mmCIF file of C-alpha atoms in Angstrom:
data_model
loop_
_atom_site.group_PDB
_atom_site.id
_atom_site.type_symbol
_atom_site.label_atom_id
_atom_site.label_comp_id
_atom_site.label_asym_id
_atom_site.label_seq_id
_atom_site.Cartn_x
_atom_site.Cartn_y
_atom_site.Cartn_z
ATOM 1 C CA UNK A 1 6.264 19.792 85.754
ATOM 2 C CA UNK A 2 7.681 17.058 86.521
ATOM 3 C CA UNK A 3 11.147 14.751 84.532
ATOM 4 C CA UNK A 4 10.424 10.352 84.468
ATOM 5 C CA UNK A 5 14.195 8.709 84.005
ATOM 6 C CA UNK A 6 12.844 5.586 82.544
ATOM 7 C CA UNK A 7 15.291 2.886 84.135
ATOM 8 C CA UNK A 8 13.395 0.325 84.672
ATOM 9 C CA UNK A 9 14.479 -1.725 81.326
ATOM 10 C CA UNK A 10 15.921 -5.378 81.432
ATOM 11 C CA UNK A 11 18.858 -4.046 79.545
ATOM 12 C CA UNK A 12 19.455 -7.449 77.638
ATOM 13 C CA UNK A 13 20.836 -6.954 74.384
ATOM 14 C CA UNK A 14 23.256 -4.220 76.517
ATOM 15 C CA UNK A 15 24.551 -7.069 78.708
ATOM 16 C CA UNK A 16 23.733 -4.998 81.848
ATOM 17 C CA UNK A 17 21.486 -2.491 83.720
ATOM 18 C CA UNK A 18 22.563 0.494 81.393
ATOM 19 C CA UNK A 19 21.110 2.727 83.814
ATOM 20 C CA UNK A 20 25.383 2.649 85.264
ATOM 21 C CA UNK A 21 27.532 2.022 81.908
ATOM 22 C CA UNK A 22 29.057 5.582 82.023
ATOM 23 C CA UNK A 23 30.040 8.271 79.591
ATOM 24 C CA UNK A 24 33.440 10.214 80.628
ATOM 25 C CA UNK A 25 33.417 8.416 84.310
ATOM 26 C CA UNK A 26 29.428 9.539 84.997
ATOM 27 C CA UNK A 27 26.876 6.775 85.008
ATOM 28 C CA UNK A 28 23.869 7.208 82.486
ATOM 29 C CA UNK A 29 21.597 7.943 84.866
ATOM 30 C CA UNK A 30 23.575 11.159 86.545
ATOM 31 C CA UNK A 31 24.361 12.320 83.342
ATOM 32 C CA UNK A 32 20.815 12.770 82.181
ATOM 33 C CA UNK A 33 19.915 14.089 85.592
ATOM 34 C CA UNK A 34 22.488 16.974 85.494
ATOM 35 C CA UNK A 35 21.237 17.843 82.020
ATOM 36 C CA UNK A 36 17.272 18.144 83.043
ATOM 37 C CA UNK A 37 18.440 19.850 86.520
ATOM 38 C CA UNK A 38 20.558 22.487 84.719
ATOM 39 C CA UNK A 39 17.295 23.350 82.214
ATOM 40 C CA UNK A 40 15.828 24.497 85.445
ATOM 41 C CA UNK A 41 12.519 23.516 84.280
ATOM 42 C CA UNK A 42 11.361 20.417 86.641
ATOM 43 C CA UNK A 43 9.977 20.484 90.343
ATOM 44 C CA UNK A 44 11.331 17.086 90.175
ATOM 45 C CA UNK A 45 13.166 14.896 88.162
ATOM 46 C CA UNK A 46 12.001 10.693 89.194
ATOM 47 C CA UNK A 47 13.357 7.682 88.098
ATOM 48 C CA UNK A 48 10.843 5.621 86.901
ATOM 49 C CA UNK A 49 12.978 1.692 87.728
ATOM 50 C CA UNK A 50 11.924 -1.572 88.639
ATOM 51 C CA UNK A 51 12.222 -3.385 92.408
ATOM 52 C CA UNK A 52 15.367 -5.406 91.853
ATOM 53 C CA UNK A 53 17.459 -2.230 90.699
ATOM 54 C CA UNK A 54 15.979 0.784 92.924
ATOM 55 C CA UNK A 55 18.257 -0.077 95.155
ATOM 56 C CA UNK A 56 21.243 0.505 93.106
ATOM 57 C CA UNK A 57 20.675 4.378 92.641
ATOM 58 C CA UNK A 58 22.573 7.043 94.228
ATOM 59 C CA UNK A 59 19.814 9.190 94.246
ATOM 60 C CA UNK A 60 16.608 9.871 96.180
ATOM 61 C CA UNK A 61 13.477 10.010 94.148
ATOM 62 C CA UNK A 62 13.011 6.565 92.635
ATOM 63 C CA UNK A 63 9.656 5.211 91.369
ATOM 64 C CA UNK A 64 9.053 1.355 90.845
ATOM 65 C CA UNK A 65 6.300 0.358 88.554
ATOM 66 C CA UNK A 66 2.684 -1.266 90.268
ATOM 67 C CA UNK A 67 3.047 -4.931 90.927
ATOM 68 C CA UNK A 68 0.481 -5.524 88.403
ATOM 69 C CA UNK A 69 2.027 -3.865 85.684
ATOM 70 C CA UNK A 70 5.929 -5.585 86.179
ATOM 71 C CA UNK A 71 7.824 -6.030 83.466
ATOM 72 C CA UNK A 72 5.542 -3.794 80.782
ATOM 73 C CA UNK A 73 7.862 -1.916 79.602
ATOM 74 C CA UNK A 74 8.105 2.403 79.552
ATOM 75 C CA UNK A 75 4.224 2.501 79.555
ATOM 76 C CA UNK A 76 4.346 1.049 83.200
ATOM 77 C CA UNK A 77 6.863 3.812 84.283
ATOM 78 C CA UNK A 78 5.204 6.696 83.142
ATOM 79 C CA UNK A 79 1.898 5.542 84.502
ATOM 80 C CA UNK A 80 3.327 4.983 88.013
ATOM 81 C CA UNK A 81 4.338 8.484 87.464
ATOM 82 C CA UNK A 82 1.190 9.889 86.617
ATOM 83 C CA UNK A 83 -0.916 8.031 89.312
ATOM 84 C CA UNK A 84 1.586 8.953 91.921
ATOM 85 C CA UNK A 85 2.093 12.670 90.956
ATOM 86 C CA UNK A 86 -1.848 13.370 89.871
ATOM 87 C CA UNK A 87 -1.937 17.169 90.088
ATOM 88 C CA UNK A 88 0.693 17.496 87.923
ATOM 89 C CA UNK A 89 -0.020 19.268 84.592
ATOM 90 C CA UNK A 90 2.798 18.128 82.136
ATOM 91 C CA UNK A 91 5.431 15.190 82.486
ATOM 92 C CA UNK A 92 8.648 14.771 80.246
ATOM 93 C CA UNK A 93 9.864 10.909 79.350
ATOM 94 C CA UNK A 94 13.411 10.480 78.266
ATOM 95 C CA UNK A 95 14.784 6.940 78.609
ATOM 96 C CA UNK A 96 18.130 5.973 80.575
ATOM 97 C CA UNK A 97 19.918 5.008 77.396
ATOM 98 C CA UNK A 98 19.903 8.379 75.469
ATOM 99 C CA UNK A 99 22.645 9.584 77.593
ATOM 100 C CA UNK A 100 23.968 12.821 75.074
ATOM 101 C CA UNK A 101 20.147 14.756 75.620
ATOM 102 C CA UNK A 102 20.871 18.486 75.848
ATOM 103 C CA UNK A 103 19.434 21.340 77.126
ATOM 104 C CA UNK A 104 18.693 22.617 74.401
ATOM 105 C CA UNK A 105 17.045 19.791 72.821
ATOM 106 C CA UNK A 106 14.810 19.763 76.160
ATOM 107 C CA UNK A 107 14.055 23.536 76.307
ATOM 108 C CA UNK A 108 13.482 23.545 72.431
ATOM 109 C CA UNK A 109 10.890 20.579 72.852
ATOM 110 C CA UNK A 110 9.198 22.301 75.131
ATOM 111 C CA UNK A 111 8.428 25.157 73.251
ATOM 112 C CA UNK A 112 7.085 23.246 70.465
ATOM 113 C CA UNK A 113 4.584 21.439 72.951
ATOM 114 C CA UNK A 114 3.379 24.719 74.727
ATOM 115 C CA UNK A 115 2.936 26.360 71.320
ATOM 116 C CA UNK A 116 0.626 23.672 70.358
ATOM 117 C CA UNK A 117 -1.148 22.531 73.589
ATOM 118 C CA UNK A 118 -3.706 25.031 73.236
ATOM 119 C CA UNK A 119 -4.560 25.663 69.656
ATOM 120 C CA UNK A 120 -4.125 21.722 68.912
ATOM 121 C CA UNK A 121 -5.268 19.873 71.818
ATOM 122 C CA UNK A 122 -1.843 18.077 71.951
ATOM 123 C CA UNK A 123 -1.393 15.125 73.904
ATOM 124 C CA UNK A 124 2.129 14.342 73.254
ATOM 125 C CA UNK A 125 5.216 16.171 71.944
ATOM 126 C CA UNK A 126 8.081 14.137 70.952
ATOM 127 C CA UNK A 127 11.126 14.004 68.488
ATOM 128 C CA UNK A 128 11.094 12.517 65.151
ATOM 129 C CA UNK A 129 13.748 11.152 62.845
ATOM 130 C CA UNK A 130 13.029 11.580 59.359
ATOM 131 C CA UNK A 131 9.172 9.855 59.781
ATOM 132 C CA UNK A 132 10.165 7.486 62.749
ATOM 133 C CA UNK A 133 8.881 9.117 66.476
ATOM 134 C CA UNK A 134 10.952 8.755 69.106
ATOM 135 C CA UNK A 135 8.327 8.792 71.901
ATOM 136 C CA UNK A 136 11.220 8.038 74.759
ATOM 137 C CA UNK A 137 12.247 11.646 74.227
ATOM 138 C CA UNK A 138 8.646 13.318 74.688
ATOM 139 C CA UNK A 139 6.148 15.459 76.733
ATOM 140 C CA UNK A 140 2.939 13.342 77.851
ATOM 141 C CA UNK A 141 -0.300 15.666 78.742
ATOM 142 C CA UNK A 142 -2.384 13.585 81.951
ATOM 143 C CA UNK A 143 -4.778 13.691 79.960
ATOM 144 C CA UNK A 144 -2.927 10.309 78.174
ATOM 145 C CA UNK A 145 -3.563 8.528 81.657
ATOM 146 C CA UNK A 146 -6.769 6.716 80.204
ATOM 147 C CA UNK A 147 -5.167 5.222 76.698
ATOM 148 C CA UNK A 148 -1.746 4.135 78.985
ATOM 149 C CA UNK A 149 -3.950 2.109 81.425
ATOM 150 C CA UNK A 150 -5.949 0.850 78.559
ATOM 151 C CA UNK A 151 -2.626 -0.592 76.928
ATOM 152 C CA UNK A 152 -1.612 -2.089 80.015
ATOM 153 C CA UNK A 153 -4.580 -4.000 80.839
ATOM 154 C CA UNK A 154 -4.355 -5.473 76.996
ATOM 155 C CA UNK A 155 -1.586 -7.318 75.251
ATOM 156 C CA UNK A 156 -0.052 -4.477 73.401
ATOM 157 C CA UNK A 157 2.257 -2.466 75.981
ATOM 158 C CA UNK A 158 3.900 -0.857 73.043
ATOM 159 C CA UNK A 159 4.307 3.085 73.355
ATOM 160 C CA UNK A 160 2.836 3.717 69.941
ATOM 161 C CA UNK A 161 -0.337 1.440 71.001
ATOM 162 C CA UNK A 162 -0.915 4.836 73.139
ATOM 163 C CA UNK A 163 0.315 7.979 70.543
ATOM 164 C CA UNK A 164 -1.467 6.458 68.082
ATOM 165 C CA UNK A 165 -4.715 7.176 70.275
ATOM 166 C CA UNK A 166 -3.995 10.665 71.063
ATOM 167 C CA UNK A 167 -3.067 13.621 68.739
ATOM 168 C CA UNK A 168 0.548 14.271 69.229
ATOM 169 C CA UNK A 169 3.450 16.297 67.309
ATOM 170 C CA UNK A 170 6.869 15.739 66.439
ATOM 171 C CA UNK A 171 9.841 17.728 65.957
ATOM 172 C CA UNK A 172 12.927 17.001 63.750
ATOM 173 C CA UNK A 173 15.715 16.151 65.642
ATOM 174 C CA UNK A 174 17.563 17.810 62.843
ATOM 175 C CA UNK A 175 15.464 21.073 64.209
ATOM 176 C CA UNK A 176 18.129 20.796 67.287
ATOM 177 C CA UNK A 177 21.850 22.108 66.677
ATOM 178 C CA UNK A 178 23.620 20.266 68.284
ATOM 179 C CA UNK A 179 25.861 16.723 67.792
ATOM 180 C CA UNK A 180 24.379 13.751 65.477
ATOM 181 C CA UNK A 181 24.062 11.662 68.432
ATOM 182 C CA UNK A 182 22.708 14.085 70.651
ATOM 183 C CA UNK A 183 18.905 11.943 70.738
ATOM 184 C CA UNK A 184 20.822 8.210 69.940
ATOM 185 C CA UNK A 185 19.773 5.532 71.807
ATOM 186 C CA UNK A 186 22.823 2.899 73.813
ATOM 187 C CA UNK A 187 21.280 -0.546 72.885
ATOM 188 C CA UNK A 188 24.412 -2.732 72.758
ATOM 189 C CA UNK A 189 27.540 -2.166 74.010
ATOM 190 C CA UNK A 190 29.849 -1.840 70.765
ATOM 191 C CA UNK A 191 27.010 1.345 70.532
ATOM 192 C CA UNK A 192 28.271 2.469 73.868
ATOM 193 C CA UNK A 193 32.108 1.576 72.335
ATOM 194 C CA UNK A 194 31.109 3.703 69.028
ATOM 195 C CA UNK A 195 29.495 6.667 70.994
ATOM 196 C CA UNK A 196 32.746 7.059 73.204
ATOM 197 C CA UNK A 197 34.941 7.087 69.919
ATOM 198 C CA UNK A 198 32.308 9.581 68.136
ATOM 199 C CA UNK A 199 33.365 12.149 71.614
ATOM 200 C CA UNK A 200 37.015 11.559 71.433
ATOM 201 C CA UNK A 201 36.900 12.552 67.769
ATOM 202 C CA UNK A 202 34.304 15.299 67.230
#
């Protein structure tokens, strides 16, 4: 099983790649990399960028998305994954900007998809809060190879273009004890500024 780091964002309403704004002195990236390592569940752990940043990572196992599919968004990361790694039986997406993901959350996630891969044909498993998925934070079956390419040869790149095509499950993020803004996305920087005052404070 295999971990996609989606870094490959233009990061403008941030200001800056936020693949490197850092939490307590650790870049995004490393941070979420340390968290998926210690779960002990991935053969590998890629991340999924695009060719003017790959160069920028301290790290060895970067991915940059097909030519054709530049600037598409997450659905071009995790199918550069899933055409490059083809054997592999389960992937897990979490995007650069959800810095606070836990172990737990990951492990608990898990769980939820296995228990429901068989008896439910489940394609993806992802979090929800309240009704709104967060597929960024998710478990995509191969088997969703064939709607992603399908959504990147149209004009919809959108992730829900795909989950809305294959049956999928979603579990509370209230289902996970841990912090409130354990599954929050960084999208501007006075979210970054907020986050950091949330840690000092808890």
């Amino acid at each position: 099983m295999k971990a996609i780091i989606l870094a490959g964002g233009q990061s403008e309403r941030f200001g800056e790649p936020k693949a490197f704004a850092e939490i307590d002195s650790q870049p995004f990236y490393r941070r979420i990399i340390d968290v998926l390592e210690a779960t002990n569940m991935f053969n590998q752990i890629i991340i999924s960028t695009n060719d003017q940043l790959q160069d920028k990572f301290d790290y060895p196992h970067i991915l940059v998305d097909e030519a054709q599919h530049k600037n598409k968004g997450p659905l071009a990361g995790i199918h550069a994954a899933m055409k490059t790694y083809q054997e592999e039986e389960l992937f897990f997406v979490i995007s650069v900007d959800t810095p606070m993901i836990t172990q737990k959350a990951v492990s608990k996630l898990y769980q939820f998809m296995v228990e429901h891969l068989i008896d439910d044909q489940l394609d993806v498993a992802g979090f929800k809060e309240g009704e709104q998925p967060i597929p960024t934070i998710a478990f995509y079956h191969p088997r969703t190879m064939e709607q992603i390419e399908a959504a990147l040869t149209s004009d919809d790149y959108s992730l829900k273009h795909v989950y809305h095509q294959v049956v999928t499950d979603w579990l509370d993020v209230n289902q996970i004890d841990s912090t409130e803004y354990w599954y929050k996305n960084i999208n501007y920087q006075q979210d970054l500024d907020s986050l950091k005052f949330r840690i000092l404070n808890r």
